[in-house]
DNA sequence: AACCCTATCAACCGCCAACGG
DNA sequence: GCCGTTGGCGGTTGATAGGGT
């Protein structure tokens, strides 16, 4: 359906709310409830002007006859947001406690980015607040701990661990044997390599089934043959000061690049957000996510079949995967968002509630 | 003091599902 | 069943505060 026209109307105020606007909104909702958000802005302004007028016993007629001048000049959507995220009396403000933090982590591992669902389990916290807290604190924390914030699993892919490996393997040598100029050059080279590898991985992200793929490449990727070859050649030729030799990736061919799980790369990644929902475990299970793992790469630990659950096992499939005919893939269809959390959260009441 | 960078979070945007005429 | 309206949701943006240089 089309968008609501309410926010398209010109002349409506945007941006931070003033105390006066807050006051209007709170007074109206406390007295009347919100009812229709769309109608609320005008009603709220009118209601306040009426009550003020009555209390002053002045100019009732003038104010009531020109409600537009006194209405809340905001769209209903903005009013709703202000109320639910800020003005609602039951909102708990301030820092998240460690208990809340742990709860959010657990819930996120089960529910994914279902912020409103998570908020339902934390009284006094709004979905917006939790979302912000996740994005600014918890996500970074998990990444620093080497845990993929989307899957809640340890990040085992080579791309995520490369910086650490590089640092560990070369720190001593860098410090002892190179001048600062040499080190700067070296870091530049590494940065360029990493950028290209990340770009290559992005290009290898799957595309919608109707997109064209070059002949010798995995189906449905963002890349054309020339770009692909150039990138590989470019990477292979970076011998000087090389830390990331292509041999470390098994010749860096497209069969061995572990291009799963790259949340740090800020590109659209449609099918890498495995969300668990009720249907995934029930009879209405639908394959809302598929994890494709090249057979020649080390797969992530497969989800263990837990007793009493109906977690779908890994299955081998040859259709509609990254490799096309090049290799078969292991697809974990419609599974839980996190193997890791399956283990940790099996006894969580919410887990069974959902399952 | 001035500037820059980063973190934070309120608010907005756009999509979607539910609902009602 | 169709279509417009509405509320809700998740992703993103941008203003601002705070710390560092």
mmCIF file with all atom_site columns, N, CA and C in Angstrom, chain A residues 156-160 162 194 196-206 217-218 221 223 227-229 231-233 235-236 245-262 265 272 292-299 322-323 327 329:
data_model
loop_
_atom_site.group_PDB
_atom_site.id
_atom_site.type_symbol
_atom_site.label_atom_id
_atom_site.label_alt_id
_atom_site.label_comp_id
_atom_site.label_asym_id
_atom_site.label_entity_id
_atom_site.label_seq_id
_atom_site.pdbx_PDB_ins_code
_atom_site.Cartn_x
_atom_site.Cartn_y
_atom_site.Cartn_z
_atom_site.occupancy
_atom_site.B_iso_or_equiv
_atom_site.pdbx_formal_charge
_atom_site.auth_seq_id
_atom_site.auth_comp_id
_atom_site.auth_asym_id
_atom_site.auth_atom_id
_atom_site.pdbx_PDB_model_num
ATOM 1   N N  . UNK A 1 156 ? 35.049 -17.293 12.534  1.00 0.00 ? 156 UNK A N  1
ATOM 2   C CA . UNK A 1 156 ? 36.156 -18.155 12.133  1.00 0.00 ? 156 UNK A CA 1
ATOM 3   C C  . UNK A 1 156 ? 36.614 -17.876 10.718  1.00 0.00 ? 156 UNK A C  1
ATOM 4   N N  . UNK A 1 157 ? 35.905 -17.014 10.006  1.00 0.00 ? 157 UNK A N  1
ATOM 5   C CA . UNK A 1 157 ? 36.285 -16.785 8.624   1.00 0.00 ? 157 UNK A CA 1
ATOM 6   C C  . UNK A 1 157 ? 37.609 -16.042 8.557   1.00 0.00 ? 157 UNK A C  1
ATOM 7   N N  . UNK A 1 158 ? 38.333 -16.301 7.535   1.00 0.00 ? 158 UNK A N  1
ATOM 8   C CA . UNK A 1 158 ? 39.691 -15.781 7.407   1.00 0.00 ? 158 UNK A CA 1
ATOM 9   C C  . UNK A 1 158 ? 39.709 -14.262 7.354   1.00 0.00 ? 158 UNK A C  1
ATOM 10  N N  . UNK A 1 159 ? 38.672 -13.686 6.801   1.00 0.00 ? 159 UNK A N  1
ATOM 11  C CA . UNK A 1 159 ? 38.669 -12.233 6.638   1.00 0.00 ? 159 UNK A CA 1
ATOM 12  C C  . UNK A 1 159 ? 38.597 -11.530 7.988   1.00 0.00 ? 159 UNK A C  1
ATOM 13  N N  . UNK A 1 160 ? 37.772 -12.076 8.865   1.00 0.00 ? 160 UNK A N  1
ATOM 14  C CA . UNK A 1 160 ? 37.612 -11.410 10.141  1.00 0.00 ? 160 UNK A CA 1
ATOM 15  C C  . UNK A 1 160 ? 38.837 -11.598 11.020  1.00 0.00 ? 160 UNK A C  1
ATOM 16  N N  . UNK A 1 162 ? 41.944 -12.100 9.873   1.00 0.00 ? 162 UNK A N  1
ATOM 17  C CA . UNK A 1 162 ? 43.194 -11.690 9.249   1.00 0.00 ? 162 UNK A CA 1
ATOM 18  C C  . UNK A 1 162 ? 43.919 -10.569 9.992   1.00 0.00 ? 162 UNK A C  1
ATOM 19  N N  . UNK A 1 194 ? 43.833 -5.697  1.703   1.00 0.00 ? 194 UNK A N  1
ATOM 20  C CA . UNK A 1 194 ? 42.594 -5.954  2.431   1.00 0.00 ? 194 UNK A CA 1
ATOM 21  C C  . UNK A 1 194 ? 41.397 -5.338  1.717   1.00 0.00 ? 194 UNK A C  1
ATOM 22  N N  . UNK A 1 196 ? 41.084 -4.767  -1.418  1.00 0.00 ? 196 UNK A N  1
ATOM 23  C CA . UNK A 1 196 ? 40.756 -5.537  -2.616  1.00 0.00 ? 196 UNK A CA 1
ATOM 24  C C  . UNK A 1 196 ? 40.083 -6.853  -2.262  1.00 0.00 ? 196 UNK A C  1
ATOM 25  N N  . UNK A 1 197 ? 40.592 -7.475  -1.207  1.00 0.00 ? 197 UNK A N  1
ATOM 26  C CA . UNK A 1 197 ? 39.958 -8.722  -0.782  1.00 0.00 ? 197 UNK A CA 1
ATOM 27  C C  . UNK A 1 197 ? 38.519 -8.496  -0.364  1.00 0.00 ? 197 UNK A C  1
ATOM 28  N N  . UNK A 1 198 ? 38.308 -7.405  0.341   1.00 0.00 ? 198 UNK A N  1
ATOM 29  C CA . UNK A 1 198 ? 36.944 -7.120  0.772   1.00 0.00 ? 198 UNK A CA 1
ATOM 30  C C  . UNK A 1 198 ? 36.062 -6.827  -0.425  1.00 0.00 ? 198 UNK A C  1
ATOM 31  N N  . UNK A 1 199 ? 36.618 -6.089  -1.368  1.00 0.00 ? 199 UNK A N  1
ATOM 32  C CA . UNK A 1 199 ? 35.848 -5.762  -2.563  1.00 0.00 ? 199 UNK A CA 1
ATOM 33  C C  . UNK A 1 199 ? 35.527 -7.036  -3.340  1.00 0.00 ? 199 UNK A C  1
ATOM 34  N N  . UNK A 1 200 ? 36.543 -7.894  -3.424  1.00 0.00 ? 200 UNK A N  1
ATOM 35  C CA . UNK A 1 200 ? 36.339 -9.158  -4.126  1.00 0.00 ? 200 UNK A CA 1
ATOM 36  C C  . UNK A 1 200 ? 35.226 -9.952  -3.461  1.00 0.00 ? 200 UNK A C  1
ATOM 37  N N  . UNK A 1 201 ? 35.280 -9.947  -2.153  1.00 0.00 ? 201 UNK A N  1
ATOM 38  C CA . UNK A 1 201 ? 34.249 -10.691 -1.453  1.00 0.00 ? 201 UNK A CA 1
ATOM 39  C C  . UNK A 1 201 ? 32.878 -10.087 -1.684  1.00 0.00 ? 201 UNK A C  1
ATOM 40  N N  . UNK A 1 202 ? 32.841 -8.790  -1.691  1.00 0.00 ? 202 UNK A N  1
ATOM 41  C CA . UNK A 1 202 ? 31.562 -8.119  -1.977  1.00 0.00 ? 202 UNK A CA 1
ATOM 42  C C  . UNK A 1 202 ? 31.052 -8.517  -3.348  1.00 0.00 ? 202 UNK A C  1
ATOM 43  N N  . UNK A 1 203 ? 31.964 -8.518  -4.309  1.00 0.00 ? 203 UNK A N  1
ATOM 44  C CA . UNK A 1 203 ? 31.541 -8.851  -5.671  1.00 0.00 ? 203 UNK A CA 1
ATOM 45  C C  . UNK A 1 203 ? 31.028 -10.277 -5.775  1.00 0.00 ? 203 UNK A C  1
ATOM 46  N N  . UNK A 1 204 ? 31.549 -11.094 -4.888  1.00 0.00 ? 204 UNK A N  1
ATOM 47  C CA . UNK A 1 204 ? 31.125 -12.487 -4.923  1.00 0.00 ? 204 UNK A CA 1
ATOM 48  C C  . UNK A 1 204 ? 29.847 -12.739 -4.140  1.00 0.00 ? 204 UNK A C  1
ATOM 49  N N  . UNK A 1 205 ? 29.309 -11.687 -3.562  1.00 0.00 ? 205 UNK A N  1
ATOM 50  C CA . UNK A 1 205 ? 28.026 -11.854 -2.882  1.00 0.00 ? 205 UNK A CA 1
ATOM 51  C C  . UNK A 1 205 ? 26.987 -12.275 -3.913  1.00 0.00 ? 205 UNK A C  1
ATOM 52  N N  . UNK A 1 206 ? 26.102 -13.145 -3.506  1.00 0.00 ? 206 UNK A N  1
ATOM 53  C CA . UNK A 1 206 ? 25.083 -13.593 -4.456  1.00 0.00 ? 206 UNK A CA 1
ATOM 54  C C  . UNK A 1 206 ? 24.116 -12.486 -4.806  1.00 0.00 ? 206 UNK A C  1
ATOM 55  N N  . UNK A 1 217 ? 32.196 -18.024 -13.676 1.00 0.00 ? 217 UNK A N  1
ATOM 56  C CA . UNK A 1 217 ? 32.096 -17.551 -12.303 1.00 0.00 ? 217 UNK A CA 1
ATOM 57  C C  . UNK A 1 217 ? 30.925 -18.183 -11.590 1.00 0.00 ? 217 UNK A C  1
ATOM 58  N N  . UNK A 1 218 ? 31.027 -18.130 -10.288 1.00 0.00 ? 218 UNK A N  1
ATOM 59  C CA . UNK A 1 218 ? 29.862 -18.565 -9.530  1.00 0.00 ? 218 UNK A CA 1
ATOM 60  C C  . UNK A 1 218 ? 28.642 -17.791 -9.997  1.00 0.00 ? 218 UNK A C  1
ATOM 61  N N  . UNK A 1 221 ? 26.537 -13.395 -8.928  1.00 0.00 ? 221 UNK A N  1
ATOM 62  C CA . UNK A 1 221 ? 27.384 -12.515 -8.142  1.00 0.00 ? 221 UNK A CA 1
ATOM 63  C C  . UNK A 1 221 ? 27.397 -11.120 -8.734  1.00 0.00 ? 221 UNK A C  1
ATOM 64  N N  . UNK A 1 223 ? 29.941 -9.531  -9.922  1.00 0.00 ? 223 UNK A N  1
ATOM 65  C CA . UNK A 1 223 ? 31.238 -9.348  -10.564 1.00 0.00 ? 223 UNK A CA 1
ATOM 66  C C  . UNK A 1 223 ? 31.183 -9.764  -12.024 1.00 0.00 ? 223 UNK A C  1
ATOM 67  N N  . UNK A 1 227 ? 36.758 -7.973  -14.191 1.00 0.00 ? 227 UNK A N  1
ATOM 68  C CA . UNK A 1 227 ? 37.037 -7.433  -12.860 1.00 0.00 ? 227 UNK A CA 1
ATOM 69  C C  . UNK A 1 227 ? 37.589 -8.506  -11.951 1.00 0.00 ? 227 UNK A C  1
ATOM 70  N N  . UNK A 1 228 ? 36.972 -9.645  -12.038 1.00 0.00 ? 228 UNK A N  1
ATOM 71  C CA . UNK A 1 228 ? 37.389 -10.763 -11.201 1.00 0.00 ? 228 UNK A CA 1
ATOM 72  C C  . UNK A 1 228 ? 38.850 -11.121 -11.488 1.00 0.00 ? 228 UNK A C  1
ATOM 73  N N  . UNK A 1 229 ? 39.187 -11.284 -12.771 1.00 0.00 ? 229 UNK A N  1
ATOM 74  C CA . UNK A 1 229 ? 40.555 -11.641 -13.142 1.00 0.00 ? 229 UNK A CA 1
ATOM 75  C C  . UNK A 1 229 ? 41.541 -10.566 -12.704 1.00 0.00 ? 229 UNK A C  1
ATOM 76  N N  . UNK A 1 231 ? 41.326 -8.476  -10.304 1.00 0.00 ? 231 UNK A N  1
ATOM 77  C CA . UNK A 1 231 ? 41.519 -8.479  -8.857  1.00 0.00 ? 231 UNK A CA 1
ATOM 78  C C  . UNK A 1 231 ? 42.431 -9.615  -8.426  1.00 0.00 ? 231 UNK A C  1
ATOM 79  N N  . UNK A 1 232 ? 42.204 -10.779 -9.023  1.00 0.00 ? 232 UNK A N  1
ATOM 80  C CA . UNK A 1 232 ? 43.044 -11.910 -8.669  1.00 0.00 ? 232 UNK A CA 1
ATOM 81  C C  . UNK A 1 232 ? 44.491 -11.660 -9.069  1.00 0.00 ? 232 UNK A C  1
ATOM 82  N N  . UNK A 1 233 ? 44.680 -11.135 -10.286 1.00 0.00 ? 233 UNK A N  1
ATOM 83  C CA . UNK A 1 233 ? 46.039 -10.849 -10.747 1.00 0.00 ? 233 UNK A CA 1
ATOM 84  C C  . UNK A 1 233 ? 46.700 -9.814  -9.855  1.00 0.00 ? 233 UNK A C  1
ATOM 85  N N  . UNK A 1 235 ? 46.072 -9.111  -6.799  1.00 0.00 ? 235 UNK A N  1
ATOM 86  C CA . UNK A 1 235 ? 46.410 -9.668  -5.495  1.00 0.00 ? 235 UNK A CA 1
ATOM 87  C C  . UNK A 1 235 ? 47.629 -10.573 -5.592  1.00 0.00 ? 235 UNK A C  1
ATOM 88  N N  . UNK A 1 236 ? 47.670 -11.374 -6.652  1.00 0.00 ? 236 UNK A N  1
ATOM 89  C CA . UNK A 1 236 ? 48.782 -12.302 -6.817  1.00 0.00 ? 236 UNK A CA 1
ATOM 90  C C  . UNK A 1 236 ? 50.097 -11.560 -7.029  1.00 0.00 ? 236 UNK A C  1
ATOM 91  N N  . UNK A 1 245 ? 49.756 -13.825 1.125   1.00 0.00 ? 245 UNK A N  1
ATOM 92  C CA . UNK A 1 245 ? 49.972 -14.440 -0.175  1.00 0.00 ? 245 UNK A CA 1
ATOM 93  C C  . UNK A 1 245 ? 48.711 -15.165 -0.597  1.00 0.00 ? 245 UNK A C  1
ATOM 94  N N  . UNK A 1 246 ? 48.529 -15.239 -1.893  1.00 0.00 ? 246 UNK A N  1
ATOM 95  C CA . UNK A 1 246 ? 47.315 -15.902 -2.373  1.00 0.00 ? 246 UNK A CA 1
ATOM 96  C C  . UNK A 1 246 ? 47.310 -17.362 -1.987  1.00 0.00 ? 246 UNK A C  1
ATOM 97  N N  . UNK A 1 247 ? 48.501 -17.931 -1.807  1.00 0.00 ? 247 UNK A N  1
ATOM 98  C CA . UNK A 1 247 ? 48.526 -19.341 -1.453  1.00 0.00 ? 247 UNK A CA 1
ATOM 99  C C  . UNK A 1 247 ? 47.855 -19.583 -0.102  1.00 0.00 ? 247 UNK A C  1
ATOM 100 N N  . UNK A 1 248 ? 47.856 -18.546 0.698   1.00 0.00 ? 248 UNK A N  1
ATOM 101 C CA . UNK A 1 248 ? 47.202 -18.711 1.987   1.00 0.00 ? 248 UNK A CA 1
ATOM 102 C C  . UNK A 1 248 ? 45.705 -18.891 1.836   1.00 0.00 ? 248 UNK A C  1
ATOM 103 N N  . UNK A 1 249 ? 45.210 -18.569 0.659   1.00 0.00 ? 249 UNK A N  1
ATOM 104 C CA . UNK A 1 249 ? 43.786 -18.754 0.414   1.00 0.00 ? 249 UNK A CA 1
ATOM 105 C C  . UNK A 1 249 ? 43.541 -19.920 -0.535  1.00 0.00 ? 249 UNK A C  1
ATOM 106 N N  . UNK A 1 250 ? 44.529 -20.795 -0.657  1.00 0.00 ? 250 UNK A N  1
ATOM 107 C CA . UNK A 1 250 ? 44.320 -21.909 -1.569  1.00 0.00 ? 250 UNK A CA 1
ATOM 108 C C  . UNK A 1 250 ? 44.204 -21.416 -2.987  1.00 0.00 ? 250 UNK A C  1
ATOM 109 N N  . UNK A 1 251 ? 45.193 -20.646 -3.408  1.00 0.00 ? 251 UNK A N  1
ATOM 110 C CA . UNK A 1 251 ? 45.241 -20.065 -4.761  1.00 0.00 ? 251 UNK A CA 1
ATOM 111 C C  . UNK A 1 251 ? 44.170 -18.999 -4.999  1.00 0.00 ? 251 UNK A C  1
ATOM 112 N N  . UNK A 1 252 ? 43.471 -18.686 -3.994  1.00 0.00 ? 252 UNK A N  1
ATOM 113 C CA . UNK A 1 252 ? 42.494 -17.602 -4.066  1.00 0.00 ? 252 UNK A CA 1
ATOM 114 C C  . UNK A 1 252 ? 41.511 -17.781 -5.213  1.00 0.00 ? 252 UNK A C  1
ATOM 115 N N  . UNK A 1 253 ? 41.222 -19.004 -5.510  1.00 0.00 ? 253 UNK A N  1
ATOM 116 C CA . UNK A 1 253 ? 40.198 -19.170 -6.531  1.00 0.00 ? 253 UNK A CA 1
ATOM 117 C C  . UNK A 1 253 ? 38.825 -19.094 -5.875  1.00 0.00 ? 253 UNK A C  1
ATOM 118 N N  . UNK A 1 254 ? 37.845 -19.005 -6.725  1.00 0.00 ? 254 UNK A N  1
ATOM 119 C CA . UNK A 1 254 ? 36.534 -18.750 -6.165  1.00 0.00 ? 254 UNK A CA 1
ATOM 120 C C  . UNK A 1 254 ? 35.932 -19.946 -5.445  1.00 0.00 ? 254 UNK A C  1
ATOM 121 N N  . UNK A 1 255 ? 36.664 -21.073 -5.530  1.00 0.00 ? 255 UNK A N  1
ATOM 122 C CA . UNK A 1 255 ? 36.136 -22.218 -4.805  1.00 0.00 ? 255 UNK A CA 1
ATOM 123 C C  . UNK A 1 255 ? 36.607 -22.236 -3.361  1.00 0.00 ? 255 UNK A C  1
ATOM 124 N N  . UNK A 1 256 ? 37.635 -21.458 -3.094  1.00 0.00 ? 256 UNK A N  1
ATOM 125 C CA . UNK A 1 256 ? 38.184 -21.569 -1.750  1.00 0.00 ? 256 UNK A CA 1
ATOM 126 C C  . UNK A 1 256 ? 38.061 -20.307 -0.924  1.00 0.00 ? 256 UNK A C  1
ATOM 127 N N  . UNK A 1 257 ? 37.525 -19.280 -1.529  1.00 0.00 ? 257 UNK A N  1
ATOM 128 C CA . UNK A 1 257 ? 37.387 -18.054 -0.754  1.00 0.00 ? 257 UNK A CA 1
ATOM 129 C C  . UNK A 1 257 ? 36.196 -18.169 0.187   1.00 0.00 ? 257 UNK A C  1
ATOM 130 N N  . UNK A 1 258 ? 36.463 -18.071 1.445   1.00 0.00 ? 258 UNK A N  1
ATOM 131 C CA . UNK A 1 258 ? 35.358 -18.206 2.391   1.00 0.00 ? 258 UNK A CA 1
ATOM 132 C C  . UNK A 1 258 ? 34.555 -16.925 2.481   1.00 0.00 ? 258 UNK A C  1
ATOM 133 N N  . UNK A 1 259 ? 33.719 -16.720 1.516   1.00 0.00 ? 259 UNK A N  1
ATOM 134 C CA . UNK A 1 259 ? 33.069 -15.417 1.469   1.00 0.00 ? 259 UNK A CA 1
ATOM 135 C C  . UNK A 1 259 ? 31.755 -15.379 2.239   1.00 0.00 ? 259 UNK A C  1
ATOM 136 N N  . UNK A 1 260 ? 31.570 -16.358 3.067   1.00 0.00 ? 260 UNK A N  1
ATOM 137 C CA . UNK A 1 260 ? 30.432 -16.246 3.977   1.00 0.00 ? 260 UNK A CA 1
ATOM 138 C C  . UNK A 1 260 ? 30.780 -15.306 5.110   1.00 0.00 ? 260 UNK A C  1
ATOM 139 N N  . UNK A 1 261 ? 29.779 -14.779 5.745   1.00 0.00 ? 261 UNK A N  1
ATOM 140 C CA . UNK A 1 261 ? 29.934 -14.013 6.971   1.00 0.00 ? 261 UNK A CA 1
ATOM 141 C C  . UNK A 1 261 ? 30.950 -12.900 6.851   1.00 0.00 ? 261 UNK A C  1
ATOM 142 N N  . UNK A 1 262 ? 30.539 -11.780 6.401   1.00 0.00 ? 262 UNK A N  1
ATOM 143 C CA . UNK A 1 262 ? 31.438 -10.635 6.327   1.00 0.00 ? 262 UNK A CA 1
ATOM 144 C C  . UNK A 1 262 ? 30.687 -9.406  6.792   1.00 0.00 ? 262 UNK A C  1
ATOM 145 N N  . UNK A 1 265 ? 31.887 -5.714  6.263   1.00 0.00 ? 265 UNK A N  1
ATOM 146 C CA . UNK A 1 265 ? 31.849 -5.083  4.954   1.00 0.00 ? 265 UNK A CA 1
ATOM 147 C C  . UNK A 1 265 ? 30.488 -4.439  4.771   1.00 0.00 ? 265 UNK A C  1
ATOM 148 N N  . UNK A 1 272 ? 22.188 -12.928 4.249   1.00 0.00 ? 272 UNK A N  1
ATOM 149 C CA . UNK A 1 272 ? 23.084 -13.295 5.336   1.00 0.00 ? 272 UNK A CA 1
ATOM 150 C C  . UNK A 1 272 ? 22.526 -12.907 6.690   1.00 0.00 ? 272 UNK A C  1
ATOM 151 N N  . UNK A 1 292 ? 25.140 -20.853 2.601   1.00 0.00 ? 292 UNK A N  1
ATOM 152 C CA . UNK A 1 292 ? 25.873 -21.658 1.638   1.00 0.00 ? 292 UNK A CA 1
ATOM 153 C C  . UNK A 1 292 ? 27.339 -21.687 2.017   1.00 0.00 ? 292 UNK A C  1
ATOM 154 N N  . UNK A 1 293 ? 27.862 -22.848 2.106   1.00 0.00 ? 293 UNK A N  1
ATOM 155 C CA . UNK A 1 293 ? 29.259 -22.990 2.480   1.00 0.00 ? 293 UNK A CA 1
ATOM 156 C C  . UNK A 1 293 ? 29.977 -23.793 1.411   1.00 0.00 ? 293 UNK A C  1
ATOM 157 N N  . UNK A 1 294 ? 30.966 -23.192 0.753   1.00 0.00 ? 294 UNK A N  1
ATOM 158 C CA . UNK A 1 294 ? 31.699 -23.933 -0.277  1.00 0.00 ? 294 UNK A CA 1
ATOM 159 C C  . UNK A 1 294 ? 32.279 -25.206 0.301   1.00 0.00 ? 294 UNK A C  1
ATOM 160 N N  . UNK A 1 295 ? 32.172 -26.284 -0.437  1.00 0.00 ? 295 UNK A N  1
ATOM 161 C CA . UNK A 1 295 ? 32.575 -27.571 0.110   1.00 0.00 ? 295 UNK A CA 1
ATOM 162 C C  . UNK A 1 295 ? 34.066 -27.655 0.354   1.00 0.00 ? 295 UNK A C  1
ATOM 163 N N  . UNK A 1 296 ? 34.849 -26.834 -0.333  1.00 0.00 ? 296 UNK A N  1
ATOM 164 C CA . UNK A 1 296 ? 36.299 -26.892 -0.153  1.00 0.00 ? 296 UNK A CA 1
ATOM 165 C C  . UNK A 1 296 ? 36.766 -25.988 0.974   1.00 0.00 ? 296 UNK A C  1
ATOM 166 N N  . UNK A 1 297 ? 35.904 -25.169 1.481   1.00 0.00 ? 297 UNK A N  1
ATOM 167 C CA . UNK A 1 297 ? 36.291 -24.318 2.600   1.00 0.00 ? 297 UNK A CA 1
ATOM 168 C C  . UNK A 1 297 ? 35.895 -24.997 3.898   1.00 0.00 ? 297 UNK A C  1
ATOM 169 N N  . UNK A 1 298 ? 36.540 -24.570 4.954   1.00 0.00 ? 298 UNK A N  1
ATOM 170 C CA . UNK A 1 298 ? 36.162 -25.109 6.245   1.00 0.00 ? 298 UNK A CA 1
ATOM 171 C C  . UNK A 1 298 ? 34.829 -24.518 6.659   1.00 0.00 ? 298 UNK A C  1
ATOM 172 N N  . UNK A 1 299 ? 33.849 -25.334 6.775   1.00 0.00 ? 299 UNK A N  1
ATOM 173 C CA . UNK A 1 299 ? 32.544 -24.788 7.144   1.00 0.00 ? 299 UNK A CA 1
ATOM 174 C C  . UNK A 1 299 ? 32.508 -24.389 8.605   1.00 0.00 ? 299 UNK A C  1
ATOM 175 N N  . UNK A 1 322 ? 26.288 -20.691 -4.619  1.00 0.00 ? 322 UNK A N  1
ATOM 176 C CA . UNK A 1 322 ? 27.358 -19.803 -5.068  1.00 0.00 ? 322 UNK A CA 1
ATOM 177 C C  . UNK A 1 322 ? 28.144 -20.389 -6.234  1.00 0.00 ? 322 UNK A C  1
ATOM 178 N N  . UNK A 1 323 ? 28.332 -21.694 -6.189  1.00 0.00 ? 323 UNK A N  1
ATOM 179 C CA . UNK A 1 323 ? 29.309 -22.297 -7.074  1.00 0.00 ? 323 UNK A CA 1
ATOM 180 C C  . UNK A 1 323 ? 28.710 -22.810 -8.373  1.00 0.00 ? 323 UNK A C  1
ATOM 181 N N  . UNK A 1 327 ? 30.987 -26.768 -7.615  1.00 0.00 ? 327 UNK A N  1
ATOM 182 C CA . UNK A 1 327 ? 31.060 -27.633 -6.454  1.00 0.00 ? 327 UNK A CA 1
ATOM 183 C C  . UNK A 1 327 ? 29.704 -27.664 -5.790  1.00 0.00 ? 327 UNK A C  1
ATOM 184 N N  . UNK A 1 329 ? 27.378 -27.456 -2.407  1.00 0.00 ? 329 UNK A N  1
ATOM 185 C CA . UNK A 1 329 ? 27.457 -26.663 -1.190  1.00 0.00 ? 329 UNK A CA 1
ATOM 186 C C  . UNK A 1 329 ? 26.632 -27.300 -0.103  1.00 0.00 ? 329 UNK A C  1
#
